[in-house]
CSV table of C-alpha atoms and ligand atoms in Angstrom, one decimal:
chain,number,residue,atom,x,y,z
A,1,UNK,CA,45.1,123.7,145.8
A,2,UNK,CA,47.5,124.2,148.6
A,3,UNK,CA,48.4,127.7,147.0
A,4,UNK,CA,44.8,128.3,147.8
A,5,UNK,CA,44.7,127.9,151.0
A,6,UNK,CA,48.0,129.7,151.6
A,7,UNK,CA,47.0,132.6,149.8
A,8,UNK,CA,43.6,132.1,151.5
A,9,UNK,CA,44.9,132.5,155.1
A,10,UNK,CA,47.6,135.4,154.2
A,11,UNK,CA,44.2,137.2,152.7
A,12,UNK,CA,42.3,137.0,155.6
A,13,UNK,CA,44.9,138.4,158.0
A,14,UNK,CA,45.1,141.4,155.7
A,15,UNK,CA,41.7,141.9,156.2
A,16,UNK,CA,41.2,141.4,159.5
A,17,UNK,CA,43.7,144.6,160.0
A,18,UNK,CA,42.7,146.7,157.2
A,19,UNK,CA,41.0,150.1,156.9
A,20,UNK,CA,39.4,149.5,154.0
A,21,UNK,CA,39.0,145.9,153.6
A,22,UNK,CA,37.2,145.5,150.6
A,23,UNK,CA,40.5,146.6,148.8
A,24,UNK,CA,42.0,143.7,149.9
A,25,UNK,CA,39.7,141.5,147.7
A,26,UNK,CA,41.5,143.6,144.8
A,27,UNK,CA,44.6,141.7,145.4
A,28,UNK,CA,46.8,140.2,142.5
A,29,UNK,CA,47.3,137.3,144.2
A,30,UNK,CA,43.3,136.5,143.9
A,31,UNK,CA,43.2,137.5,140.3
A,32,UNK,CA,45.8,134.6,139.6
A,33,UNK,CA,44.2,132.0,141.6
A,34,UNK,CA,40.9,132.7,139.4
A,35,UNK,CA,42.7,132.7,136.3
A,36,UNK,CA,44.2,129.3,136.5
A,37,UNK,CA,40.8,128.0,136.5
A,38,UNK,CA,41.3,128.4,132.7
A,39,UNK,CA,44.5,126.3,132.5
A,40,UNK,CA,43.1,123.3,134.3
A,41,UNK,CA,42.2,120.1,132.2
A,42,UNK,CA,38.5,119.9,132.6
A,43,UNK,CA,38.4,117.2,135.0
A,44,UNK,CA,39.8,119.2,137.4
A,45,UNK,CA,37.9,122.2,136.8
A,46,UNK,CA,35.0,121.6,139.0
A,47,UNK,CA,37.1,120.5,142.2
A,48,UNK,CA,39.1,123.9,141.7
A,49,UNK,CA,36.1,126.0,141.1
A,50,UNK,CA,34.7,125.0,143.9
A,51,UNK,CA,37.5,125.7,146.5
A,52,UNK,CA,37.7,129.1,145.1
A,53,UNK,CA,34.0,129.6,145.8
A,54,UNK,CA,35.0,128.4,149.0
A,55,UNK,CA,37.4,130.8,149.6
A,56,UNK,CA,35.5,134.1,148.1
A,57,UNK,CA,32.5,133.0,150.2
A,58,UNK,CA,35.4,132.6,153.5
A,59,UNK,CA,36.9,136.3,152.2
A,60,UNK,CA,33.6,138.0,152.0
A,61,UNK,CA,32.6,137.5,155.3
A,62,UNK,CA,35.5,138.4,156.7
A,63,UNK,CA,35.4,141.5,154.6
A,64,UNK,CA,31.8,142.1,156.3
A,65,UNK,CA,32.9,141.1,159.8
A,66,UNK,CA,36.0,143.6,159.7
A,67,UNK,CA,33.4,146.3,158.0
A,68,UNK,CA,31.2,146.1,160.9
A,69,UNK,CA,34.0,146.3,163.4
A,70,UNK,CA,35.1,149.5,161.9
A,71,UNK,CA,32.0,151.2,161.8
A,72,UNK,CA,31.0,150.7,165.4
A,73,UNK,CA,34.3,151.8,166.3
A,74,UNK,CA,33.3,155.1,164.2
A,75,UNK,CA,29.9,155.9,165.5
A,76,UNK,CA,31.8,155.4,169.0
A,77,UNK,CA,34.3,157.9,168.2
A,78,UNK,CA,32.1,160.1,166.4
A,79,UNK,CA,29.4,160.6,169.2
A,80,UNK,CA,30.8,163.3,171.4
A,81,UNK,CA,27.6,164.7,172.7
A,82,UNK,CA,26.8,161.2,174.5
A,83,UNK,CA,27.0,161.1,178.3
A,84,UNK,CA,29.6,158.6,179.0
A,85,UNK,CA,27.7,157.3,181.7
A,86,UNK,CA,24.8,156.3,179.6
A,87,UNK,CA,27.0,155.2,176.7
A,88,UNK,CA,28.4,152.5,177.6
A,89,UNK,CA,28.4,150.8,174.3
A,90,UNK,CA,27.9,152.1,170.6
A,91,UNK,CA,24.9,149.2,171.0
A,92,UNK,CA,23.0,151.8,172.9
A,93,UNK,CA,23.5,154.8,170.7
A,94,UNK,CA,20.3,156.7,169.0
A,95,UNK,CA,20.9,156.7,165.4
A,96,UNK,CA,19.9,159.9,164.0
A,97,UNK,CA,17.1,158.3,161.9
A,98,UNK,CA,15.7,156.8,164.9
A,99,UNK,CA,15.9,160.6,166.7
A,100,UNK,CA,12.6,161.4,168.2
A,101,UNK,CA,11.1,164.6,169.8
A,102,UNK,CA,12.1,165.9,173.1
A,103,UNK,CA,9.3,165.8,175.5
A,104,UNK,CA,8.8,169.0,176.1
A,105,UNK,CA,9.1,170.2,172.5
A,106,UNK,CA,6.2,167.9,171.5
A,107,UNK,CA,4.6,168.9,175.3
A,108,UNK,CA,4.6,172.8,174.2
A,109,UNK,CA,3.0,172.0,170.7
A,110,UNK,CA,0.6,170.4,172.7
A,111,UNK,CA,0.1,173.1,175.0
A,112,UNK,CA,0.0,176.0,171.6
A,113,UNK,CA,-2.6,173.8,169.6
A,114,UNK,CA,-5.0,173.7,173.0
A,115,UNK,CA,-4.5,177.6,173.4
A,116,UNK,CA,-4.7,178.1,169.7
A,117,UNK,CA,-8.3,176.5,169.3
A,118,UNK,CA,-9.2,178.3,172.3
A,119,UNK,CA,-8.8,181.3,169.8
A,120,UNK,CA,-5.0,182.7,171.3
A,121,UNK,CA,-2.3,183.6,169.1
A,122,UNK,CA,1.1,181.5,170.2
A,123,UNK,CA,4.4,183.3,170.6
A,124,UNK,CA,7.7,182.4,171.3
A,125,UNK,CA,9.1,184.4,174.6
A,126,UNK,CA,12.5,186.0,174.1
A,127,UNK,CA,15.8,184.3,176.0
A,128,UNK,CA,17.8,187.8,176.4
A,129,UNK,CA,15.4,190.8,177.8
A,130,UNK,CA,16.6,194.2,179.9
A,131,UNK,CA,15.5,195.4,183.0
A,132,UNK,CA,12.6,197.3,181.5
A,133,UNK,CA,11.1,194.6,180.5
A,134,UNK,CA,11.8,192.2,183.0
A,135,UNK,CA,10.8,194.2,186.1
A,136,UNK,CA,10.1,197.8,185.1
A,137,UNK,CA,7.0,197.5,182.8
A,138,UNK,CA,5.6,195.0,185.3
A,139,UNK,CA,5.3,197.3,188.0
A,140,UNK,CA,8.2,196.6,190.3
A,141,UNK,CA,9.1,199.6,192.0
A,142,UNK,CA,13.1,200.5,191.5
A,143,UNK,CA,15.0,198.5,194.1
A,144,UNK,CA,12.0,196.4,195.4
A,145,UNK,CA,12.6,193.5,197.2
A,146,UNK,CA,10.0,191.4,195.1
A,147,UNK,CA,13.2,191.9,192.1
A,148,UNK,CA,14.8,189.6,194.2
A,149,UNK,CA,12.7,186.6,194.5
A,150,UNK,CA,13.2,186.0,190.7
A,151,UNK,CA,17.0,185.0,191.4
A,152,UNK,CA,18.0,186.3,188.1
A,153,UNK,CA,20.9,186.0,185.8
A,154,UNK,CA,22.8,189.0,184.6
A,155,UNK,CA,25.3,189.5,181.8
A,156,UNK,CA,27.9,192.0,182.4
A,157,UNK,CA,26.5,194.2,180.2
A,158,UNK,CA,23.2,194.5,182.3
A,159,UNK,CA,21.0,192.2,180.3
A,160,UNK,CA,18.8,189.8,181.9
A,161,UNK,CA,18.0,185.7,181.0
A,162,UNK,CA,14.4,186.3,181.7
A,163,UNK,CA,13.6,184.5,185.1
A,164,UNK,CA,9.6,184.8,183.9
A,165,UNK,CA,7.6,184.5,180.7
A,166,UNK,CA,6.0,187.6,182.0
A,167,UNK,CA,8.7,189.7,180.3
A,168,UNK,CA,6.5,189.3,177.4
A,169,UNK,CA,3.4,191.3,178.9
A,170,UNK,CA,4.9,194.6,177.6
A,171,UNK,CA,5.6,193.7,174.2
A,172,UNK,CA,2.1,191.8,173.8
A,173,UNK,CA,0.2,194.8,175.1
A,174,UNK,CA,2.0,197.3,172.6
A,175,UNK,CA,1.4,195.3,169.5
A,176,UNK,CA,-2.1,194.6,170.7
A,177,UNK,CA,-3.2,198.2,171.2
A,178,UNK,CA,-4.3,198.7,167.7
A,179,UNK,CA,-6.5,195.8,167.9
A,180,UNK,CA,-8.5,197.2,171.2
A,181,UNK,CA,-9.2,200.5,169.3
A,182,UNK,CA,-10.5,198.9,166.6
A,183,UNK,CA,-12.8,197.3,168.8
A,184,UNK,CA,-11.1,193.9,169.6
A,185,UNK,CA,-9.3,192.1,172.3
A,186,UNK,CA,-6.0,190.8,172.8
A,187,UNK,CA,-5.5,187.0,172.9
A,188,UNK,CA,-1.8,185.9,173.2
A,189,UNK,CA,0.1,183.1,174.7
A,190,UNK,CA,4.2,183.4,175.2
A,191,UNK,CA,6.2,180.3,175.4
A,192,UNK,CA,9.6,179.9,176.2
A,193,UNK,CA,13.0,179.3,178.1
A,194,UNK,CA,13.1,180.9,181.8
A,195,UNK,CA,16.4,180.9,183.8
A,196,UNK,CA,16.5,181.3,187.8
A,197,UNK,CA,19.6,181.2,189.7
A,198,UNK,CA,18.4,179.0,192.6
A,199,UNK,CA,19.3,175.9,193.9
A,200,UNK,CA,18.6,172.8,192.2
A,201,UNK,CA,16.8,169.8,193.1
A,202,UNK,CA,14.0,167.4,191.9
A,203,UNK,CA,11.6,170.5,191.6
A,204,UNK,CA,13.9,173.7,190.7
A,205,UNK,CA,16.2,173.9,187.4
A,206,UNK,CA,18.0,177.1,186.6
A,207,UNK,CA,17.0,176.3,182.8
A,208,UNK,CA,13.1,175.7,182.6
A,209,UNK,CA,10.0,176.4,180.3
A,210,UNK,CA,6.7,178.8,180.9
A,211,UNK,CA,3.4,179.8,179.5
A,212,UNK,CA,2.2,183.2,179.8
A,213,UNK,CA,-1.1,184.1,178.8
A,214,UNK,CA,-2.6,187.8,178.0
A,215,UNK,CA,-6.0,188.9,177.3
A,216,UNK,CA,-7.5,191.9,177.3
A,217,UNK,CA,-10.6,193.6,176.6
A,218,UNK,CA,-13.1,196.0,177.5
A,219,UNK,CA,-15.1,193.5,179.6
A,220,UNK,CA,-12.6,191.0,180.6
A,221,UNK,CA,-13.1,189.6,184.1
A,222,UNK,CA,-11.6,187.1,187.1
A,223,UNK,CA,-14.3,184.6,186.3
A,224,UNK,CA,-13.6,184.4,182.3
A,225,UNK,CA,-9.9,184.1,183.3
A,226,UNK,CA,-10.7,181.1,185.9
A,227,UNK,CA,-13.2,179.4,183.2
A,228,UNK,CA,-9.8,179.7,180.5
A,229,UNK,CA,-7.7,178.2,182.6
A,230,UNK,CA,-10.0,175.1,184.0
A,231,UNK,CA,-10.3,174.5,180.0
A,232,UNK,CA,-6.8,174.8,179.3
A,233,UNK,CA,-6.2,172.2,182.2
A,234,UNK,CA,-8.9,169.8,181.0
A,235,UNK,CA,-8.1,169.7,177.8
A,236,UNK,CA,-4.8,169.2,178.6
A,237,UNK,CA,-5.3,166.2,181.0
A,238,UNK,CA,-8.4,164.9,178.8
A,239,UNK,CA,-10.5,164.9,182.0
A,240,UNK,CA,-12.6,167.2,184.6
A,241,UNK,CA,-10.8,168.7,187.5
A,242,UNK,CA,-11.4,170.5,190.6
A,243,UNK,CA,-9.8,173.9,191.0
A,244,UNK,CA,-8.8,176.1,193.7
A,245,UNK,CA,-7.2,179.8,194.2
A,246,UNK,CA,-5.5,181.2,196.7
A,247,UNK,CA,-4.7,185.0,197.2
A,248,UNK,CA,-0.9,185.6,195.9
A,249,UNK,CA,1.5,188.8,195.6
A,250,UNK,CA,2.5,189.6,192.4
A,251,UNK,CA,3.4,193.2,191.6
A,252,UNK,CA,1.7,193.1,187.4
A,253,UNK,CA,-1.5,191.7,188.7
A,254,UNK,CA,-4.3,192.8,191.5
A,255,UNK,CA,-5.9,190.7,192.7
A,256,UNK,CA,-3.5,188.1,192.5
A,257,UNK,CA,-4.0,184.5,192.9
A,258,UNK,CA,-2.0,180.9,192.7
A,259,UNK,CA,-4.4,178.5,190.9
A,260,UNK,CA,-4.5,174.8,191.8
A,261,UNK,CA,-5.5,171.6,190.6
A,262,UNK,CA,-6.7,168.6,192.4
A,263,UNK,CA,-4.4,165.7,191.3
A,264,UNK,CA,-7.0,163.3,189.6
A,265,UNK,CA,-6.6,159.8,190.7
A,266,UNK,CA,-5.7,158.8,187.0
A,267,UNK,CA,-2.6,160.4,187.9
A,268,UNK,CA,-2.1,159.0,191.0
A,269,UNK,CA,-4.2,161.1,193.0
A,270,UNK,CA,-6.1,159.3,196.4
A,271,UNK,CA,-9.7,159.6,196.6
A,272,UNK,CA,-9.2,160.1,200.8
A,273,UNK,CA,-6.4,162.6,201.2
A,274,UNK,CA,-6.6,165.1,198.3
A,275,UNK,CA,-4.1,166.3,197.1
A,276,UNK,CA,-3.3,170.3,195.5
A,277,UNK,CA,-1.3,171.1,192.9
A,278,UNK,CA,0.0,174.6,192.3
A,279,UNK,CA,0.0,174.8,188.9
A,280,UNK,CA,0.4,178.8,187.9
A,281,UNK,CA,0.1,182.4,189.2
A,282,UNK,CA,-2.5,184.6,187.5
A,283,UNK,CA,-4.6,187.5,188.5
A,284,UNK,CA,-6.2,191.1,186.8
A,285,UNK,CA,-3.5,192.8,184.9
A,286,UNK,CA,-2.5,195.7,187.3
A,287,UNK,CA,-3.6,199.0,186.0
A,288,UNK,CA,0.3,200.6,186.0
A,289,UNK,CA,1.1,197.7,183.4
A,290,UNK,CA,-1.7,198.7,181.4
A,291,UNK,CA,-0.6,202.0,181.3
A,292,UNK,CA,3.2,201.3,181.1
A,293,UNK,CA,2.0,200.0,177.4
A,294,UNK,CA,0.0,203.3,177.1
A,295,UNK,CA,-3.6,201.3,177.1
A,296,UNK,CA,-6.2,203.2,179.3
A,297,UNK,CA,-7.0,201.4,182.6
A,298,UNK,CA,-10.7,202.5,182.6
A,299,UNK,CA,-11.4,201.6,179.5
A,300,UNK,CA,-9.6,198.5,179.3
A,301,UNK,CA,-9.1,195.4,181.3
A,302,UNK,CA,-7.6,192.4,181.6
A,303,UNK,CA,-6.0,189.2,182.8
A,304,UNK,CA,-2.5,187.4,182.7
A,305,UNK,CA,-1.7,184.0,183.7
A,306,UNK,CA,1.8,182.3,183.9
A,307,UNK,CA,3.1,178.7,184.8
A,308,UNK,CA,6.1,176.0,184.0
A,309,UNK,CA,5.5,173.7,181.0
A,310,UNK,CA,7.8,171.4,183.3
A,311,UNK,CA,5.3,170.8,186.2
A,312,UNK,CA,2.6,169.9,183.8
A,313,UNK,CA,4.4,167.3,181.9
A,314,UNK,CA,5.9,165.9,184.9
A,315,UNK,CA,2.3,165.7,186.4
A,316,UNK,CA,1.3,163.7,182.6
A,317,UNK,CA,3.6,161.3,182.8
A,318,UNK,CA,4.8,160.5,186.5
A,319,UNK,CA,8.4,162.1,185.8
A,320,UNK,CA,9.9,162.5,189.3
A,321,UNK,CA,12.7,164.7,188.7
A,322,UNK,CA,12.2,168.1,187.0
A,323,UNK,CA,16.8,167.8,186.3
A,324,UNK,CA,15.6,165.0,183.5
A,325,UNK,CA,14.7,167.4,181.0
A,326,UNK,CA,17.9,169.3,180.3
A,327,UNK,CA,20.4,166.3,181.2
A,328,UNK,CA,20.3,164.8,177.7
A,329,UNK,CA,20.0,161.6,179.0
A,330,UNK,CA,19.1,159.2,175.9
A,331,UNK,CA,17.7,156.6,178.7
A,332,UNK,CA,15.1,159.5,179.5
A,333,UNK,CA,14.5,160.4,176.1
A,334,UNK,CA,13.9,157.4,174.5
A,335,UNK,CA,10.6,156.9,176.8
A,336,UNK,CA,9.2,159.0,174.9
A,337,UNK,CA,10.5,158.1,171.7
B,1,LIG,N1,5.3,185.8,186.4
B,1,LIG,C1,5.2,184.9,187.6
B,1,LIG,C2,6.0,183.6,187.6
B,1,LIG,O1,6.6,183.5,187.2
B,1,LIG,C3,3.7,184.1,187.2
B,1,LIG,C4,2.4,185.1,186.7
B,1,LIG,C5,2.5,185.4,185.3
B,1,LIG,C6,1.6,185.4,187.9
B,1,LIG,C7,1.3,186.0,185.2
B,1,LIG,C8,0.7,186.5,187.3
B,1,LIG,C9,0.4,186.4,186.0
B,1,LIG,O2,6.1,183.3,189.1
C-alpha cells in the first residue's frame, strides 16, 4: 500500500513536468502495481483494487491538467499575428473555428448584392495600376494640379497604387463598347482597395475601399443617376432618405457633383439640426473619357460615381474611427462576429 502512495507521488511529479504527460501512464512501475492484484489473497484484493482505482483517477486528472496547460502555452506561442496589446492572455484568442467575416467583407457583399439586383455587373478593382488609367484616360492633363489632390503612392518603376476606383473606368468602357454597338448598355460597378498617402486621423486611412459605378447608354441622364444612387442608399440603410447634391470638380465628369444624404434619425441624426453626410462624387462622364475608350460622345452618354465603403459602413454601425478597419484588433472584429 505504501508503495502505491510513493509511486503515485513520483508519477504525478513526473506528469507535471512532462511534455507528453500521457506517456507517463505507460510507466513499468504502474504495470507492476496493477499486476500485484492477482497475487493477493482474495480478502485483500478489494481494498487494494480501490486504492489502485483512486490512483488511476488522480493520475488521469494530473495528465488532463498538464495537457491543457501545454495546449494553452502552444496557442499563445503560435499566434504570432495577434496584436500584443489586445491579446493579453490565451483565453482572449479567437479559435480558427470561431473566426468571422471582416465587417468590410460582409458589407462589400451587401453592396454588391444591391447593385447586382439593380442590374449592374460587379467586378473587383485593381490594386496596382499605371498613370495612364489612373489619370491619363480620365482627362487629367499632364502635370495638372488636380493630380496632386490624390496623394498617390508610386513604385520606383512608375506603377501606381490606385487612389480611386475610377482607375477602372477606361477598362470598363473599353470592355463594354461591343454591348453598346449591339444596342445594349454598359452597367458596371467596380469595388476594391484604394490607397492614399495622406495624414491619418479618424476619417482618413491610407488604405480604404471604394465603390465605382459606370453606366453608359444612348439616353443616360443625370436624373437616372440620382435615382440609381438614391435607390442604392435607401436599400443599403433600409429606409427612405433625403438626398442633396452640390457642384464639385472632377476632371472626368461634367457636370460633377457631390452627393450627400441627410443623417437619418435611426442612425443618430437629429430632427432639429439637419446633418448632411457627403457620401460620394459623381457626374456625367466627360466626353474626353468616352473618346479615350473609343466611344462616340455624340451618340452615347453616361454617368459615373465613386465613394468610400468605410464611410458607408461607419454610418451603419456607428463606428467612430476609420482606422479600426485595418487595425487587426480582435476586440473590434468580434463586435461583428
Ligand atoms: N474618383 C473620385 C474620388 O475618389 C470620385 C468620383 C468618381 C467622382 C466618379 C466622379 C465620378 O474622389
